[in-house]
CSV table of C-alpha atoms and ligand atoms in Angstrom, one decimal:
chain,number,residue,atom,x,y,z
A,1,UNK,CA,-20.4,44.0,-11.6
A,2,UNK,CA,-21.5,42.9,-8.2
A,3,UNK,CA,-18.1,43.5,-6.6
A,4,UNK,CA,-17.4,46.9,-8.0
A,5,UNK,CA,-15.7,49.4,-5.7
A,6,UNK,CA,-18.1,52.2,-5.0
A,7,UNK,CA,-15.4,54.9,-5.2
A,8,UNK,CA,-13.2,53.8,-8.0
A,9,UNK,CA,-15.4,51.5,-10.0
A,10,UNK,CA,-12.6,48.9,-9.8
A,11,UNK,CA,-13.7,45.3,-9.3
A,12,UNK,CA,-11.8,43.9,-6.3
A,13,UNK,CA,-12.1,40.2,-6.2
A,14,UNK,CA,-9.8,38.4,-3.7
A,15,UNK,CA,-7.3,36.0,-5.2
A,16,UNK,CA,-7.2,33.9,-2.0
A,17,UNK,CA,-10.0,33.3,0.5
A,18,UNK,CA,-9.7,31.2,3.7
A,19,UNK,CA,-12.6,29.8,5.5
A,20,UNK,CA,-12.9,28.7,9.2
A,21,UNK,CA,-16.0,26.5,9.0
A,22,UNK,CA,-17.3,26.7,12.5
A,23,UNK,CA,-20.7,25.8,13.9
A,24,UNK,CA,-21.5,22.3,12.6
A,25,UNK,CA,-22.0,20.9,16.1
A,26,UNK,CA,-24.4,23.7,17.2
A,27,UNK,CA,-26.3,23.4,13.9
A,28,UNK,CA,-26.9,19.7,14.6
A,29,UNK,CA,-27.8,20.3,18.2
A,30,UNK,CA,-30.4,22.8,17.3
A,31,UNK,CA,-32.0,20.1,15.3
A,32,UNK,CA,-31.7,17.5,18.1
A,33,UNK,CA,-29.2,15.5,16.0
A,34,UNK,CA,-25.7,14.2,16.8
A,35,UNK,CA,-22.7,16.4,15.9
A,36,UNK,CA,-21.7,14.2,13.0
A,37,UNK,CA,-25.0,15.2,11.3
A,38,UNK,CA,-23.6,18.7,11.3
A,39,UNK,CA,-20.3,17.7,9.8
A,40,UNK,CA,-22.1,15.8,7.0
A,41,UNK,CA,-24.1,18.9,6.2
A,42,UNK,CA,-20.9,21.0,6.5
A,43,UNK,CA,-18.9,19.1,4.0
A,44,UNK,CA,-21.7,19.5,1.4
A,45,UNK,CA,-21.6,23.3,2.0
A,46,UNK,CA,-17.8,23.3,1.7
A,47,UNK,CA,-18.1,21.5,-1.7
A,48,UNK,CA,-20.7,24.0,-3.0
A,49,UNK,CA,-19.1,27.2,-1.6
A,50,UNK,CA,-15.7,26.3,-3.0
A,51,UNK,CA,-17.2,25.6,-6.4
A,52,UNK,CA,-19.0,28.9,-6.3
A,53,UNK,CA,-15.8,30.8,-5.3
A,54,UNK,CA,-13.8,29.3,-8.2
A,55,UNK,CA,-16.7,30.0,-10.6
A,56,UNK,CA,-16.4,33.7,-9.6
A,57,UNK,CA,-12.7,33.7,-10.4
A,58,UNK,CA,-11.2,33.3,-7.0
A,59,UNK,CA,-7.9,31.3,-7.5
A,60,UNK,CA,-7.1,30.0,-4.0
A,61,UNK,CA,-9.5,28.7,-1.4
A,62,UNK,CA,-8.1,27.4,1.9
A,63,UNK,CA,-10.4,25.7,4.4
A,64,UNK,CA,-9.9,24.6,8.0
A,65,UNK,CA,-11.4,21.1,8.1
A,66,UNK,CA,-9.5,19.5,10.9
A,67,UNK,CA,-7.3,21.2,13.4
A,68,UNK,CA,-4.5,19.7,15.5
A,69,UNK,CA,-6.8,20.2,18.4
A,70,UNK,CA,-9.7,18.3,16.8
A,71,UNK,CA,-8.0,15.0,17.4
A,72,UNK,CA,-8.9,15.4,21.1
A,73,UNK,CA,-12.7,15.2,20.3
A,74,UNK,CA,-14.7,12.1,21.3
A,75,UNK,CA,-13.5,9.1,19.2
A,76,UNK,CA,-16.8,8.7,17.3
A,77,UNK,CA,-16.7,12.3,16.2
A,78,UNK,CA,-13.1,12.0,15.0
A,79,UNK,CA,-14.0,8.8,13.2
A,80,UNK,CA,-16.9,10.5,11.4
A,81,UNK,CA,-14.6,13.4,10.3
A,82,UNK,CA,-12.0,10.8,9.0
A,83,UNK,CA,-14.7,8.9,7.2
A,84,UNK,CA,-16.0,12.1,5.6
A,85,UNK,CA,-12.4,12.9,4.4
A,86,UNK,CA,-12.1,9.3,3.0
A,87,UNK,CA,-15.4,9.5,1.2
A,88,UNK,CA,-15.1,13.1,-0.2
A,89,UNK,CA,-11.5,12.8,-1.3
A,90,UNK,CA,-12.4,9.6,-3.1
A,91,UNK,CA,-15.5,10.8,-4.9
A,92,UNK,CA,-17.0,14.3,-4.7
A,93,UNK,CA,-13.8,16.3,-4.5
A,94,UNK,CA,-12.6,14.6,-7.7
A,95,UNK,CA,-15.2,16.8,-9.5
A,96,UNK,CA,-12.8,19.7,-9.0
A,97,UNK,CA,-10.4,18.1,-11.4
A,98,UNK,CA,-12.7,18.8,-14.3
A,99,UNK,CA,-13.0,22.4,-13.1
A,100,UNK,CA,-9.2,22.8,-13.4
A,101,UNK,CA,-8.6,22.9,-9.7
A,102,UNK,CA,-5.7,21.3,-7.8
A,103,UNK,CA,-7.0,19.8,-4.6
A,104,UNK,CA,-4.4,19.2,-1.8
A,105,UNK,CA,-4.3,18.7,1.9
A,106,UNK,CA,-2.1,20.7,4.2
A,107,UNK,CA,-1.1,19.6,7.7
A,108,UNK,CA,0.4,16.6,9.4
A,109,UNK,CA,-1.1,13.7,7.4
A,110,UNK,CA,0.8,11.0,9.3
A,111,UNK,CA,-2.0,11.1,11.9
A,112,UNK,CA,-4.5,9.6,9.5
A,113,UNK,CA,-4.9,5.9,8.6
A,114,UNK,CA,-2.7,4.8,5.7
A,115,UNK,CA,-5.6,4.3,3.3
A,116,UNK,CA,-6.8,7.9,3.9
A,117,UNK,CA,-3.3,9.2,3.3
A,118,UNK,CA,-3.2,7.3,0.0
A,119,UNK,CA,-6.6,8.7,-1.0
A,120,UNK,CA,-5.5,12.2,-0.2
A,121,UNK,CA,-2.2,11.8,-2.1
A,122,UNK,CA,-4.0,10.3,-5.1
A,123,UNK,CA,-6.3,13.3,-5.5
A,124,UNK,CA,-3.4,15.6,-5.1
A,125,UNK,CA,-1.4,13.8,-7.8
A,126,UNK,CA,-4.3,13.5,-10.2
A,127,UNK,CA,-5.3,17.1,-9.9
A,128,UNK,CA,-1.7,18.6,-9.8
A,129,UNK,CA,-0.9,21.1,-12.5
A,130,UNK,CA,-4.5,22.2,-12.9
A,131,UNK,CA,-4.2,25.9,-13.5
A,132,UNK,CA,-7.5,27.5,-12.6
A,133,UNK,CA,-7.1,27.3,-8.9
A,134,UNK,CA,-6.1,25.5,-5.8
A,135,UNK,CA,-8.3,24.1,-3.0
A,136,UNK,CA,-6.2,23.7,0.2
A,137,UNK,CA,-7.9,21.5,2.7
A,138,UNK,CA,-6.2,21.9,6.2
A,139,UNK,CA,-6.3,18.5,7.8
A,140,UNK,CA,-4.6,18.0,11.2
A,141,UNK,CA,-3.3,21.5,10.6
A,142,UNK,CA,-2.0,24.0,13.2
A,143,UNK,CA,-0.5,27.4,12.3
A,144,UNK,CA,2.2,27.3,15.0
A,145,UNK,CA,3.2,23.8,13.9
A,146,UNK,CA,3.4,25.0,10.3
A,147,UNK,CA,5.7,27.9,11.2
A,148,UNK,CA,8.0,25.7,13.4
A,149,UNK,CA,8.1,23.0,10.6
A,150,UNK,CA,9.0,25.6,8.0
A,151,UNK,CA,11.8,27.1,10.3
A,152,UNK,CA,13.2,23.6,10.8
A,153,UNK,CA,13.2,22.8,7.1
A,154,UNK,CA,14.8,26.2,6.4
A,155,UNK,CA,17.5,25.4,9.1
A,156,UNK,CA,18.1,22.0,7.5
A,157,UNK,CA,18.5,23.7,4.2
A,158,UNK,CA,21.6,25.3,5.5
A,159,UNK,CA,21.1,28.9,4.2
A,160,UNK,CA,20.0,32.0,6.0
A,161,UNK,CA,16.7,31.6,7.9
A,162,UNK,CA,15.0,34.7,6.6
A,163,UNK,CA,11.4,35.3,5.5
A,164,UNK,CA,11.9,34.0,2.0
A,165,UNK,CA,13.4,30.8,3.4
A,166,UNK,CA,10.5,30.3,5.8
A,167,UNK,CA,7.8,31.3,3.3
A,168,UNK,CA,9.2,28.8,0.8
A,169,UNK,CA,8.5,26.0,3.3
A,170,UNK,CA,5.0,26.9,4.4
A,171,UNK,CA,2.2,24.7,3.1
A,172,UNK,CA,1.1,27.6,1.0
A,173,UNK,CA,4.5,28.2,-0.6
A,174,UNK,CA,4.2,29.9,-3.9
A,175,UNK,CA,0.6,31.1,-3.2
A,176,UNK,CA,-0.4,34.7,-2.4
A,177,UNK,CA,-1.4,35.3,1.2
A,178,UNK,CA,-5.2,35.1,1.9
A,179,UNK,CA,-6.8,38.4,1.1
A,180,UNK,CA,-9.6,37.6,3.5
A,181,UNK,CA,-10.4,35.1,6.2
A,182,UNK,CA,-14.0,34.3,7.0
A,183,UNK,CA,-15.1,32.6,10.2
A,184,UNK,CA,-18.6,31.4,10.6
A,185,UNK,CA,-20.3,30.4,13.9
A,186,UNK,CA,-19.9,33.6,15.9
A,187,UNK,CA,-16.5,33.3,17.5
A,188,UNK,CA,-14.0,36.1,16.7
A,189,UNK,CA,-10.6,34.4,16.7
A,190,UNK,CA,-8.2,32.7,14.3
A,191,UNK,CA,-7.8,29.5,16.4
A,192,UNK,CA,-4.3,28.7,15.1
A,193,UNK,CA,-5.3,29.0,11.4
A,194,UNK,CA,-2.8,30.5,8.9
A,195,UNK,CA,-1.0,32.5,11.6
A,196,UNK,CA,1.9,33.5,9.3
A,197,UNK,CA,-0.2,34.1,6.2
A,198,UNK,CA,-2.9,36.1,8.0
A,199,UNK,CA,-0.6,39.2,8.5
A,200,UNK,CA,-2.7,41.5,6.3
A,201,UNK,CA,-5.8,39.5,5.7
A,202,UNK,CA,-9.2,41.2,6.0
A,203,UNK,CA,-11.2,39.4,8.7
A,204,UNK,CA,-14.9,38.7,8.4
A,205,UNK,CA,-16.9,37.1,11.2
A,206,UNK,CA,-20.5,36.0,10.8
A,207,UNK,CA,-22.9,34.4,13.3
A,208,UNK,CA,-24.2,32.1,10.6
A,209,UNK,CA,-23.4,28.5,11.4
A,210,UNK,CA,-21.3,26.8,8.7
A,211,UNK,CA,-24.0,24.4,7.4
A,212,UNK,CA,-26.3,27.5,6.9
A,213,UNK,CA,-23.6,29.4,5.0
A,214,UNK,CA,-24.7,30.0,1.4
A,215,UNK,CA,-23.8,31.6,-1.9
A,216,UNK,CA,-25.7,34.7,-0.8
A,217,UNK,CA,-23.4,35.0,2.2
A,218,UNK,CA,-20.4,34.8,-0.1
A,219,UNK,CA,-21.8,37.6,-2.2
A,220,UNK,CA,-22.4,39.8,0.8
A,221,UNK,CA,-18.8,39.2,2.1
A,222,UNK,CA,-17.2,39.8,-1.3
A,223,UNK,CA,-19.3,43.0,-1.6
A,224,UNK,CA,-18.0,44.3,1.7
A,225,UNK,CA,-14.4,43.2,0.8
A,226,UNK,CA,-14.5,45.3,-2.3
A,227,UNK,CA,-15.6,48.3,-0.3
A,228,UNK,CA,-12.8,47.9,2.4
A,229,UNK,CA,-9.6,49.9,1.8
A,230,UNK,CA,-6.5,47.8,2.2
A,231,UNK,CA,-3.4,49.9,3.0
A,232,UNK,CA,-0.8,47.2,4.0
A,233,UNK,CA,0.6,49.5,6.7
A,234,UNK,CA,0.9,52.5,4.3
A,235,UNK,CA,-1.1,55.7,4.8
B,1,FPP,C1,-16.3,23.2,13.4
B,1,FPP,O1,-17.6,22.9,13.8
B,1,FPP,C2,-15.9,22.4,12.3
B,1,FPP,C3,-15.0,21.4,12.2
B,1,FPP,C4,-14.4,20.8,13.5
B,1,FPP,C5,-14.7,20.7,11.0
B,1,FPP,C6,-15.2,21.3,9.8
B,1,FPP,C7,-15.5,20.1,9.0
B,1,FPP,C8,-16.4,20.1,7.9
B,1,FPP,C9,-17.0,21.3,7.3
B,1,FPP,C10,-16.7,18.8,7.3
B,1,FPP,C11,-15.6,17.8,7.1
B,1,FPP,C12,-14.7,18.3,6.1
B,1,FPP,C13,-14.0,17.5,5.2
B,1,FPP,C14,-13.0,18.0,4.3
B,1,FPP,C15,-14.4,16.0,5.0
B,1,FPP,P1,-17.8,22.5,15.3
B,1,FPP,O2,-18.0,21.0,15.4
B,1,FPP,O3,-16.6,23.0,16.1
B,1,FPP,O4,-19.1,23.2,15.7
B,1,FPP,P2,-19.5,23.9,17.1
B,1,FPP,O5,-18.6,25.0,17.3
B,1,FPP,O6,-20.9,24.3,16.8
B,1,FPP,O7,-19.4,22.8,18.1
């Protein structure tokens, strides 16, 4: 009953939530620790928050874990992010299989070392067909690249390049658009995340740094979501 609409009594739970997990570096710096310490804390929070969202009945969770711009960070930070991807896809994220969740990456995987690509593909294959939900983990992902890639694939398909043709070639093909996009860490922008899919998403910004983001923050955001009126351009 927590997410009941005040006016109608309807429960409005989003089907698809997207998360921009920002603030790991600042969280670590506040503690006098290296940035990688923040990423380690951040991936644990991602694991917990995603499990919580699926337990509430959310069907799709899409997280921004590594942007096309992140490759330009200092090499030791990039290595730490890659080693976290390796470790979590191999072990912890496999727990989603038992929960009925398909775990998949979206983005240009060719950037990653071959063993990481194999680990990502294995979890995707082993969890495919799970029907309770999908966890999309954006890795070396950029929204503009995704749109250009989809347009090129549509052109190569030979048919008309219309919305249906492009949408069928996005990484999120077949999934509903995100109902809400949450960004932690205080910045108020999308930073090249889900540019096509964000057309009608409700946007939530919080100053909370990602490693401090909790189930209580999820509850507060879902409560506000259920009170917002979504008109999709209608009156
Ligand atoms: C932004 O914090 C966050 C990232 C660049 C990556 C998010 C990554 C994780 C939550 C952990 C790794 C994920 C996986 C799937 C293994 P920032 O470093 O930009 O923080 P800042 O804005 O405070 O500097």
